[in-house]
Each structure stands twice: as structure tokens, then as C-alpha cells.
Coordinates of C-alpha atoms in Angstrom, one line a residue:
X1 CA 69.9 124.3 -67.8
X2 CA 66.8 126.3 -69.4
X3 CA 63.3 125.2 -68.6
X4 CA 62.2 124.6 -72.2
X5 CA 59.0 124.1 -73.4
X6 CA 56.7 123.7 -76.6
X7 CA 53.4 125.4 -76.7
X8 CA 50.6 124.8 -79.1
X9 CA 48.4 127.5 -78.1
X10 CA 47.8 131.6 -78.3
X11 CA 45.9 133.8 -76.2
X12 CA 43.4 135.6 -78.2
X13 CA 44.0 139.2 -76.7
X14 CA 41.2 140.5 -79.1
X15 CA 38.5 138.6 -77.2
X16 CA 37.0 140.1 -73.9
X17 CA 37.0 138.1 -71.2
X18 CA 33.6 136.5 -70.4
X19 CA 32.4 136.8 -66.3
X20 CA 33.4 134.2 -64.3
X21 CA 29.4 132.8 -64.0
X22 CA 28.5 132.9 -67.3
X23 CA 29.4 132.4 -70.8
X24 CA 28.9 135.6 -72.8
X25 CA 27.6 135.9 -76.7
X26 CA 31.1 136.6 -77.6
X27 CA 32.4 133.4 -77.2
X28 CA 30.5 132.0 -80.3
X29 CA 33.6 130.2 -82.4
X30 CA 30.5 128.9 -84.7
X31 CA 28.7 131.8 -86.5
X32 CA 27.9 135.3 -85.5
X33 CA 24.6 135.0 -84.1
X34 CA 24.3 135.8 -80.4
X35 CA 24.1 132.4 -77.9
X36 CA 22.2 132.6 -75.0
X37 CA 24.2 132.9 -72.0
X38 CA 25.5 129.3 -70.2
X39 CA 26.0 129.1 -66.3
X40 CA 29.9 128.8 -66.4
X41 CA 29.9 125.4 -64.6
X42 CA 28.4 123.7 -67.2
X43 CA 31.0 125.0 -69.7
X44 CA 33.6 123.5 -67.3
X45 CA 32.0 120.2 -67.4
X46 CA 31.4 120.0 -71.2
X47 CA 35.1 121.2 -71.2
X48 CA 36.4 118.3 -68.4
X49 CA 34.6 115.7 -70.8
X50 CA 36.9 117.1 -74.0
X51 CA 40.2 115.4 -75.8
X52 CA 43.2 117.3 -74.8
X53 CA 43.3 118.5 -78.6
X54 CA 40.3 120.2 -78.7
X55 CA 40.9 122.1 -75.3
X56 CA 44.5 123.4 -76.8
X57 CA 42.4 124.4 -79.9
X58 CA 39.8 126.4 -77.6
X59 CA 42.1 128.4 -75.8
X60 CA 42.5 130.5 -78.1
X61 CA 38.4 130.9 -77.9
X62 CA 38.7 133.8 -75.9
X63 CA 40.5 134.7 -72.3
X64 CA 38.6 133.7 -70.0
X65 CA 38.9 130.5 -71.6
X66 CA 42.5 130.0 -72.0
X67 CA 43.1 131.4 -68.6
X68 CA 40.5 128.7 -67.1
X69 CA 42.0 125.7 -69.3
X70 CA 45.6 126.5 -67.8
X71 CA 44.6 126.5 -64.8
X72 CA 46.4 123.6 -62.8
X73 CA 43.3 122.8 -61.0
X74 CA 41.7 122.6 -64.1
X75 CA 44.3 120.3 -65.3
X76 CA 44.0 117.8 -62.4
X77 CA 40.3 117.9 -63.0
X78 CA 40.2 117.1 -66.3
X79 CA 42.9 114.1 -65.6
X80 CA 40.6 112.8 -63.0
X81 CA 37.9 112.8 -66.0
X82 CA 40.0 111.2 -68.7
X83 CA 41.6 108.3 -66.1
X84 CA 37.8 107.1 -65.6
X85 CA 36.6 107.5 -69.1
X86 CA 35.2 104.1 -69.8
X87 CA 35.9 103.9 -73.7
X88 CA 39.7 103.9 -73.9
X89 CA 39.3 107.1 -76.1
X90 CA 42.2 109.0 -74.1
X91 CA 44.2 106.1 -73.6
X92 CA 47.6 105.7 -75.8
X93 CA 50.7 104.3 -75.4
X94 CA 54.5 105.0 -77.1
X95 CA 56.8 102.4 -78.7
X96 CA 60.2 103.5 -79.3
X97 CA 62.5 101.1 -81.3
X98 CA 65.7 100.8 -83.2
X99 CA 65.6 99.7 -87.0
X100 CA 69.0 98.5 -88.6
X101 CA 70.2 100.8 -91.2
X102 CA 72.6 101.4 -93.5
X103 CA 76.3 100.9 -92.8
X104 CA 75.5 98.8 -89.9
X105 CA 74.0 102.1 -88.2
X106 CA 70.6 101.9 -86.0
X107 CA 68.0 104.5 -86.0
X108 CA 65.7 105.3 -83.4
X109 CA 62.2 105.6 -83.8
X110 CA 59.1 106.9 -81.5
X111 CA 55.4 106.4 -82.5
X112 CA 52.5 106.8 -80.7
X113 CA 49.1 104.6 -81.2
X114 CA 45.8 105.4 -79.3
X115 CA 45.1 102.1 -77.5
X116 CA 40.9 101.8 -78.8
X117 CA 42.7 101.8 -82.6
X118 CA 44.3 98.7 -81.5
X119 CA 41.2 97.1 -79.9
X120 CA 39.0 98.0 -82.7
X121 CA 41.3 96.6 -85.3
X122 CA 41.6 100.2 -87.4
X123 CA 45.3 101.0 -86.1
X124 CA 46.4 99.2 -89.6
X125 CA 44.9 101.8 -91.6
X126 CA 45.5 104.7 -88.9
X127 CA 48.9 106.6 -89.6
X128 CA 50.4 106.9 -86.2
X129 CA 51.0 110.1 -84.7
X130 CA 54.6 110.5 -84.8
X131 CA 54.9 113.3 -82.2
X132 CA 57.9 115.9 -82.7
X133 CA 60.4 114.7 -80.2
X134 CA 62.5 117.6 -77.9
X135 CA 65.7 115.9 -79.1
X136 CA 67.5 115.3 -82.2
X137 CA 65.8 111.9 -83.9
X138 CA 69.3 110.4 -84.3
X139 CA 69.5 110.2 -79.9
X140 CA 68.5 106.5 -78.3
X141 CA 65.2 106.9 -76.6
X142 CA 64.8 105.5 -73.6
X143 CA 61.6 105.0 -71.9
X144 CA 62.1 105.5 -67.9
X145 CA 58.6 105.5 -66.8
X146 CA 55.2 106.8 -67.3
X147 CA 52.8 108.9 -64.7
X148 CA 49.8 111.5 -65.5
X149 CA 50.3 111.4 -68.8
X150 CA 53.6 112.4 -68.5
X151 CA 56.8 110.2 -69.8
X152 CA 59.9 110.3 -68.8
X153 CA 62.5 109.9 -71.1
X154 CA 66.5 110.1 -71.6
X155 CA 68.9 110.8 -74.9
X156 CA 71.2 109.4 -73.7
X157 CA 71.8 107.4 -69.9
X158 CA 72.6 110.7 -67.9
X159 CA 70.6 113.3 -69.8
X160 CA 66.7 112.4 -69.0
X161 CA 63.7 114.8 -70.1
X162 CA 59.9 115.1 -68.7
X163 CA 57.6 115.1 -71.8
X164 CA 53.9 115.4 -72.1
X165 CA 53.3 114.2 -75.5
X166 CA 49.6 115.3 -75.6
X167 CA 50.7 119.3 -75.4
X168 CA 54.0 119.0 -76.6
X169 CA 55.4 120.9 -73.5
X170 CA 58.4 119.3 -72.0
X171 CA 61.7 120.0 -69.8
X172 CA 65.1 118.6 -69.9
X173 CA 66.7 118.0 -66.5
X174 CA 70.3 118.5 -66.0
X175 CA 72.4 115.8 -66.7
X176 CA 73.2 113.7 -63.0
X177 CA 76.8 114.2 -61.7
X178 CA 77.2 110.4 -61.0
X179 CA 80.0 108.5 -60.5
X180 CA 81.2 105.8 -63.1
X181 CA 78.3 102.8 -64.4
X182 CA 75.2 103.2 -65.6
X183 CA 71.8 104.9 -64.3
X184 CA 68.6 103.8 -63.7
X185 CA 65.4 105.9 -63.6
X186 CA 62.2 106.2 -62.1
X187 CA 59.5 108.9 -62.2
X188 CA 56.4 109.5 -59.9
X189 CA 54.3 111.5 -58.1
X190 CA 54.8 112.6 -54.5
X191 CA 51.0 113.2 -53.4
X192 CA 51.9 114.8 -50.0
X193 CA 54.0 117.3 -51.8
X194 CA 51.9 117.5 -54.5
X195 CA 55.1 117.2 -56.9
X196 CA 56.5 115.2 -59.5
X197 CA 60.4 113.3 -58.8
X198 CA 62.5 111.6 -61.4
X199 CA 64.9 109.3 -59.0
X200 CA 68.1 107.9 -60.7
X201 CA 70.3 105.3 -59.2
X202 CA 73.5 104.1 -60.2
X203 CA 73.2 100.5 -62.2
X204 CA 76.4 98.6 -61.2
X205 CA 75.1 95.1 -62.3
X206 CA 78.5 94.3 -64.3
X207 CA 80.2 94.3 -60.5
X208 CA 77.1 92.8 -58.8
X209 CA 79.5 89.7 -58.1
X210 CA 82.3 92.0 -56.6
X211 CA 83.3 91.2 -52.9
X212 CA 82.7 94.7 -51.9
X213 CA 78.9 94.8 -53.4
X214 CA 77.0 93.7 -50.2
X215 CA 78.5 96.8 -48.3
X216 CA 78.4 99.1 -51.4
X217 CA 76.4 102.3 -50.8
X218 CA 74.8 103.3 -53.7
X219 CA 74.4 106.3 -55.4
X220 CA 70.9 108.0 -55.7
X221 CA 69.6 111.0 -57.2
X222 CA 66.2 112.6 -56.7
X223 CA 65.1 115.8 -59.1
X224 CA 61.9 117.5 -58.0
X225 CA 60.2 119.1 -61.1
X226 CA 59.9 122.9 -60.6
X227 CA 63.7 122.8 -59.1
X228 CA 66.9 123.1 -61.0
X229 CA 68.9 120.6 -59.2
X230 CA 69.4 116.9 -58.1
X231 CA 69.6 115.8 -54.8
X232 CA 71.5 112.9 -53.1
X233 CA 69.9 110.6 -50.6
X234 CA 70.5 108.4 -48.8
X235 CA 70.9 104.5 -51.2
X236 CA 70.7 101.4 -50.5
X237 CA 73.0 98.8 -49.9
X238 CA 73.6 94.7 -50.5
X239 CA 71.4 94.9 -53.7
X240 CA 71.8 95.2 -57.4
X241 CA 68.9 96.7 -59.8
X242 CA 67.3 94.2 -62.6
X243 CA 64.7 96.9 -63.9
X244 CA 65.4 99.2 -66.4
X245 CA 63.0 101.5 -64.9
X246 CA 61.1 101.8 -61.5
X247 CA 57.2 101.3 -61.6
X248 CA 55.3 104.0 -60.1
X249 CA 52.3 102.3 -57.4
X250 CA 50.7 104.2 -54.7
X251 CA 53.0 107.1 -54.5
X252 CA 56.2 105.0 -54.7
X253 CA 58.8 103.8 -57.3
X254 CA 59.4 99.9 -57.4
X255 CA 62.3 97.5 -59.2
X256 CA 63.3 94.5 -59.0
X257 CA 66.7 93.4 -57.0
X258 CA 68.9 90.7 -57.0
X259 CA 71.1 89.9 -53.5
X260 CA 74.6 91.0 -54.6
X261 CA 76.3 88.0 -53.6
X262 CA 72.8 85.2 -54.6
X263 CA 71.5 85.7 -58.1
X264 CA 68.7 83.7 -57.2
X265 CA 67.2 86.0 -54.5
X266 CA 64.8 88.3 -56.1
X267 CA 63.1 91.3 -54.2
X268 CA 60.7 94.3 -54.8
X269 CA 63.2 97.8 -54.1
X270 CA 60.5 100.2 -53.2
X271 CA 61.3 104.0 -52.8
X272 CA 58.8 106.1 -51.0
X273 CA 58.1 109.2 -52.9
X274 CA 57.5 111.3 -49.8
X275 CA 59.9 110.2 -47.3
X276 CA 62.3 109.2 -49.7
X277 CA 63.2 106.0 -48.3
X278 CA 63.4 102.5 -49.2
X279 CA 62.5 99.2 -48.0
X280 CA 63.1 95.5 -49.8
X281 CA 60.1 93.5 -47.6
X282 CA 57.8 93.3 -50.2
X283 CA 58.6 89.9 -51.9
X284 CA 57.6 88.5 -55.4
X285 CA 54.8 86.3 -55.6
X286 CA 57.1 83.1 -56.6
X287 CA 59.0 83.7 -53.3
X288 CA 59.3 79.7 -51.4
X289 CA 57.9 78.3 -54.1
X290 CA 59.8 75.1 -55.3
X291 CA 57.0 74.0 -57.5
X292 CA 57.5 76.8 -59.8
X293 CA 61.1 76.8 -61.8
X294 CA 61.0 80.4 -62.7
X295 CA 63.1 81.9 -66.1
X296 CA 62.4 85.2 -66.1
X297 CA 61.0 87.9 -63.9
X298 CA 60.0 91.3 -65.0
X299 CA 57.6 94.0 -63.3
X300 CA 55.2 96.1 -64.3
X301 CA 51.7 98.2 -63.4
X302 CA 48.5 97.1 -64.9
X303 CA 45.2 98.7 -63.5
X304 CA 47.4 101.0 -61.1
X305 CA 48.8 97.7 -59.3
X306 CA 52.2 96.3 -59.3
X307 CA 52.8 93.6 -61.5
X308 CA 55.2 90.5 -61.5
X309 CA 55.4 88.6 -64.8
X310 CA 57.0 84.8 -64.2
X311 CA 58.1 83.4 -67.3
X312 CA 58.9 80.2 -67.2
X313 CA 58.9 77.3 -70.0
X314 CA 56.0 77.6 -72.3
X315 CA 54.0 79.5 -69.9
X316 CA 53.7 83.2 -68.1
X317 CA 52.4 84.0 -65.1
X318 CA 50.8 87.6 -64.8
X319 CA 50.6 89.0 -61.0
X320 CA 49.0 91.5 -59.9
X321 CA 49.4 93.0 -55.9
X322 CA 45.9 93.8 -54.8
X323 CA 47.0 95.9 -52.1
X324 CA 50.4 97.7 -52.0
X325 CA 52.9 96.4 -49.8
X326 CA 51.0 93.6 -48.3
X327 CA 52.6 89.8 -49.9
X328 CA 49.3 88.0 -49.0
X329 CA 47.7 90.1 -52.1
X330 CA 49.6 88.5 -55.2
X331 CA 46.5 87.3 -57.3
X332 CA 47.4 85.5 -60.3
X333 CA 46.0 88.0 -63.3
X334 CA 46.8 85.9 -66.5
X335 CA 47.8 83.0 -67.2
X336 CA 49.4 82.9 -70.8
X337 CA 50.9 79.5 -72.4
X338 CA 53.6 80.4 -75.1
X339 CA 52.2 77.5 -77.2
X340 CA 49.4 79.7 -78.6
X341 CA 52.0 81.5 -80.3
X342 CA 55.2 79.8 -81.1
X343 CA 55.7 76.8 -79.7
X344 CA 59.2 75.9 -80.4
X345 CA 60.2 79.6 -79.0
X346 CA 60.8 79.3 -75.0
X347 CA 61.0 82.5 -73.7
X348 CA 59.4 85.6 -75.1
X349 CA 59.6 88.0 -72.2
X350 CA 56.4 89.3 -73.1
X351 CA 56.2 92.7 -71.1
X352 CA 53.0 94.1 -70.1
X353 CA 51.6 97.6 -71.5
X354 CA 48.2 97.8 -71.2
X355 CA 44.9 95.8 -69.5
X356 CA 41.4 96.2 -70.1
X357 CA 39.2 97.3 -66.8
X358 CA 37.1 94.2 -67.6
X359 CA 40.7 92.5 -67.3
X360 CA 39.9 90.1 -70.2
X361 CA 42.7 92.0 -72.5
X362 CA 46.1 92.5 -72.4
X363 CA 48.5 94.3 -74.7
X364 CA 51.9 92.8 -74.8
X365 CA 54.9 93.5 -76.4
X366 CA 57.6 90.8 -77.1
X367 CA 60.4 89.7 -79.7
X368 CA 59.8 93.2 -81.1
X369 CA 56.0 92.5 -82.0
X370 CA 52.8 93.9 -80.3
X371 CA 49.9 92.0 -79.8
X372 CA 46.4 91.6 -77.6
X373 CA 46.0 88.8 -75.9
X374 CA 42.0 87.7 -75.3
X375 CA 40.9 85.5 -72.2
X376 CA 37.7 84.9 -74.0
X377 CA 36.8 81.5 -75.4
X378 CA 39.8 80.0 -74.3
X379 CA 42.6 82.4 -74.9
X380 CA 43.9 83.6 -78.2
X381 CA 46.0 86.1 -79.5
X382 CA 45.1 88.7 -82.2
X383 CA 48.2 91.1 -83.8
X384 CA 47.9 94.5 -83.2
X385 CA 48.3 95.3 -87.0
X386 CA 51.5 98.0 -86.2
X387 CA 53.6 95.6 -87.8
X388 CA 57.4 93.8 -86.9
X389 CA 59.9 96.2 -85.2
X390 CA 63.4 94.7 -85.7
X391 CA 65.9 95.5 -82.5
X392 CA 64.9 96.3 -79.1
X393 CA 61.7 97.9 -78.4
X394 CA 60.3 99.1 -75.4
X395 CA 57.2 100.8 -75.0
X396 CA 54.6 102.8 -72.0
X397 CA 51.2 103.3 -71.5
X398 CA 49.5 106.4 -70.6
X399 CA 46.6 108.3 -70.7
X400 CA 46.0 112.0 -72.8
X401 CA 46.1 114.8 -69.9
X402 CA 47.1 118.8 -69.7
X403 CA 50.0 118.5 -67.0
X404 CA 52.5 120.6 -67.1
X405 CA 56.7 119.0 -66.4
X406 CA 57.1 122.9 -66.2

């Protein structure tokens, strides 16, 4: 398989390079007049403070420029800058969803929605960005997981693809030599290697009741962006995946698992990114507790923590782990009764997205809608103005960066 990318951007071999220190006259894109010269590290923080957009536009400025925008280091900088930027402005998130068509036939769609559009009410007037997918349109998208602005996607269940949709540049992995059943994906960032892994384990919940389950050695695939190849390490065993997706947190990839042989036992699966090995201690914030008759669980990360939502009737219970790996840390986040939106509907599974830093809004998807959900003056809910989305949905949050899947 190729390493194929999309670029937006040209060198401009015409312009000479400006010195390292300073910005030379040549570099005016406004008019001809001469600019006095500008000590270079100032250009690099006006430049670190810039939409990812505007820096693809001004590569082709000159070459010094381009060649200091594609820097790596520059690209870790600048995500540094946009993950602390205060305003949303470079936050934005993907919905991908299935509308019934003719003939009985579904259609995938992906959109993309900048998350302050939502918040400020002007995403119903806003025509979304419908970024050119690497695949045909007619392929099911589905979302695997989220990290550094990149997504991780797959056409189809063995044929996943890294994608920055800020730059357009993307790669499609090799399709995973797994035995029969499903996969399940996950894709994070290994900060002692400094690398990126997709992991993909084999989903075997239709035999989760077999006999043979508890000693079953599962399958699992790790791909190391800049490689060409999956590797197999070593699984786990006596465990069956509920997640469609692992959740990346603190340089490791979580799901939830069920005990093959007790349905009611629920765990967090955590992979370490670096040693590439797992451990089931960490257990969900409902664990020993009678009081609370649980419908649903689902996980997720809001404010770079792991999340456990507890649905249970007419309410759902947003958890947050304050500190990774220790079960003392649950903290109940939200609290949000179902009554304020339907009352005669039991169970939405409302799936997290998004959270404000205040952590007094939360953008939710459920029953194929998306909405923000206020803790202010008593809770309320306020439609995100994108409209209904028949048929599944899922959708990810991330943030607008310059890294590279290459």
C-alpha cells in the first residue's frame, strides 16, 4: 500500500529565502513597498497564533516560510497553541451519518461544524464545510477515534485510514490480516516514542457467551504510522469489547469490557501505548453500587479525561476520572435528567462530544440529533441548529492542527 497524501500548498521557488533572524522586504504579500525588517521570532509567534488555513495559504509566501511552517517542530508548537486557545476558534468536530435513500439504499454523509458556530447560535446559517473525503462517498464511515487533530477512520471494518481534515493530507493503512468477526479500533499517541498507533482488535461479541470465550486469546493488531505493516501483540483474554472505539487518555487506549461468561461485569480495557500492554483494574465509577440500576454505559474523553456516561431511567450520569488509573477519582461531571427533553423517551444514549473548559456546556449527540446542554439556571437544553440526521450517527471532536499521518 502507497503512502497517499493531499496537499494544499506550493513552494514558491521564485521567492528568496529570507535569513533565518529576520524577515526580509521581500516577503511583503501586501503591496510593493519595502517593510522594515522583523526579528524572525516574532514572525514565528504571530505565525503559532494563526488558523491552520491561513498558514497553508502563506507557505507559498516565500521559502523560508514554507520550509519553517513544515517543520514538525513547528507543527507541535503550533498544536500546543491552538489546544490552549481560550475561544473555541480552532475547535471542530465531524458527524458522519447515514440518510435513507432511494430503493431502500443508505448514503453516507461527513460534515464538519466549528464548535464556536454551535455555541454562538450562527451554525444555522453557516454552510458546513464538507471536506473532500480520501474515499469514494458511497463507503460507510466509520469514526475510530480522534487525537491531534487527526481522525481515524475506516471504509469499511478492515480498511482504516489516518486523516487530518484541516490539511487534507491523509494515509490509508493496509487492510489487517485478521481472522474471522469484526474489528475494533483505537488510535493514539505513544509519547515515549514520539509516534502515532492505530490498534485493532478482533470484536467477537456474537460468541461472547461461547464456552471457550474466558480462555480465548484475542487477536490484536498495532500499526505505527511512518511503518508499512501491522504487528501482533500479545491480547487479552476472558473479555469481550462493548466500545466501538478505544478512547485515547494519557498516552493509552481505553474500552469498555464485559466478563465473557457475566454480562453484568463491566470493566475499563486499557492498552498502554508504549509498552503495549493491557490491564482491566481500572473499574467504572458504578462499580458496588446497588443504589444505582444502571441501563447503559458508554465511555468517552471530555477535557482530556476519561469519561463514563450511566444512563439509567430518566437520568444520565456524566463521569469524569480526575486522575488516570486511580478509581478514587470518578467525579460526577453532569448530571442530565431525560425529562428536559422527552419525557416519555427512556433511554437516549446521549454520547458525549464536546465540554466547555468552564465545564458548564456539553455537546451531545443522541437519537440522531445534536444539541448543547447548559448547567446554567437550572439546566436546559438548546438545539444545535444542524438539524435531524435519520440513521445512525456518530461523531468526534478535535481541534484544527498541521500534523502530518505521513
Amino acid at each position: 500500500m502507497e503512502d497517499t497524501t493531499t496537499t494544499t500548498t506550493t513552494d514558491d521557488e521564485d521567492q528568496p529565502p529570507t535569513s533565518k533572524r529576520h524577515l526580509s522586504s521581500s516577503s511583503s504579500i501586501s503591496d510593493h513597498r519595502p517593510l522594515p525588517n522583523i526579528p524572525f521570532d516574532i514572525v514565528a509567534k504571530i505565525l503559532l497564533n494563526l488558523p491552520v488555513k491561513s498558514l497553508l495559504r502563506f507557505k507559498s509566501t516565500c521559502k523560508s516560510w514554507n520550509e519553517f511552517i513544515s517543520d514538525p517542530q513547528f507543527a507541535k508548537d503550533h498544536l500546543r497553541a491552538s489546544a490552549s486557545d481560550p475561544n473555541h476558534n480552532r475547535n471542530r468536530f465531524l458527524v458522519t451519518f447515514k440518510t435513507l435513500r432511494i430503493n431502500n439504499e443508505s448514503q453516507p454523509y461527513l460534515r464538519d461544524y466549528s464548535i464556536s458556530s454551535v455555541l454562538d447560535g450562527s451554525v444555522a446559517t453557516a454552510a458546513p464545510a464538507r471536506n473532500k473525503f480520501p474515499c469514494l462517498e458511497s463507503r460507510t464511515k466509520f469514526l475510530c477515534g480522534s487525537c491531534d487533530g487527526m481522525i481515524c477512520m475506516a471504509t469499511n471494518p478492515s480498511w482504516p485510514i489516518v486523516w487530518n481534515p484541516s490539511t487534507g493530507k491523509f494515509k490509508e493503512l493496509p487492510p489487517v490480516a485478521a481472522a474471522d468477526g469484526g474489528l475494533v479500533y483505537g488510535f493514539g499517541y505513544n509519547h515515549i516514542g514520539d509516534s502515532y498507533k492505530v490498534v485493532a482488535t478482533l470484536d467477537l461479541s456474537n460468541i461472547r457467551l461461547a464456552a471457550n470465550c474466558n480462555d480465548y486469546q484475542f487477536d490484536n493488531f498495532v500499526y505505527t504510522l511512518g511503518t508499512d505493516s501491522w504487528r501482533q501483540i500479545h491480547g487479552f483474554a476472558g473479555l469481550v469489547v462493548k466500545d466501538s472505539s478505544g478512547k485515547f487518555v494519557n498516552g493509552t487506549l481505553n474500552w469498555l469490557a464485559c466478563d465473557a461468561n457475566n454480562l453484568a461485569v463491566v470493566r475499563v480495557l486499557s492498552l498502554d501505548l508504549a509498552t503495549e500492554q493491557y490491564q482491566t483494574l481500572i473499574i467504572t465509577p458504578v462499580e458496588g453500587r446497588p443504589d444505582i440500576e444502571v441501563r447503559w454505559l458508554r465511555s468517552a474523553v471530555l477535557k482530556g479525561c476519561l469519561c463514563i456516561v450511566a444512563e439509567r431511567d430518566m437520568v444520565a450520569d456524566y463521569f469524569v476520572m480526575k486522575e488516570y488509573g486511580h478509581a478514587g477519582s470518578w467525579t460526577l461531571m453532569f448530571r442530565i435528567p431525560y425529562a428536559n427533553v422527552l419525557p416519555e423517551i427512556f433511554s437516549f444514549h446521549m454520547a458525549p462530544i464536546w465540554v466547555s473548559e468552564e465545564g458548564d456546556e456539553i455537546l451531545l449527540a443522541y437519537l440522531g440529533m445534536l444539541s448543547v446542554y447548559s448547567t446554567r439556571n437550572g439546566g436546559s437544553f438548546k438545539a444545535a441548529g444542524i438539524g435531524l440526521f435519520r440513521g445512525s450517527m456518530l461523531a468526534a471532536a478535535y481541534t484544527e492542527t498541521l500534523m502530518s499521518p505521513s
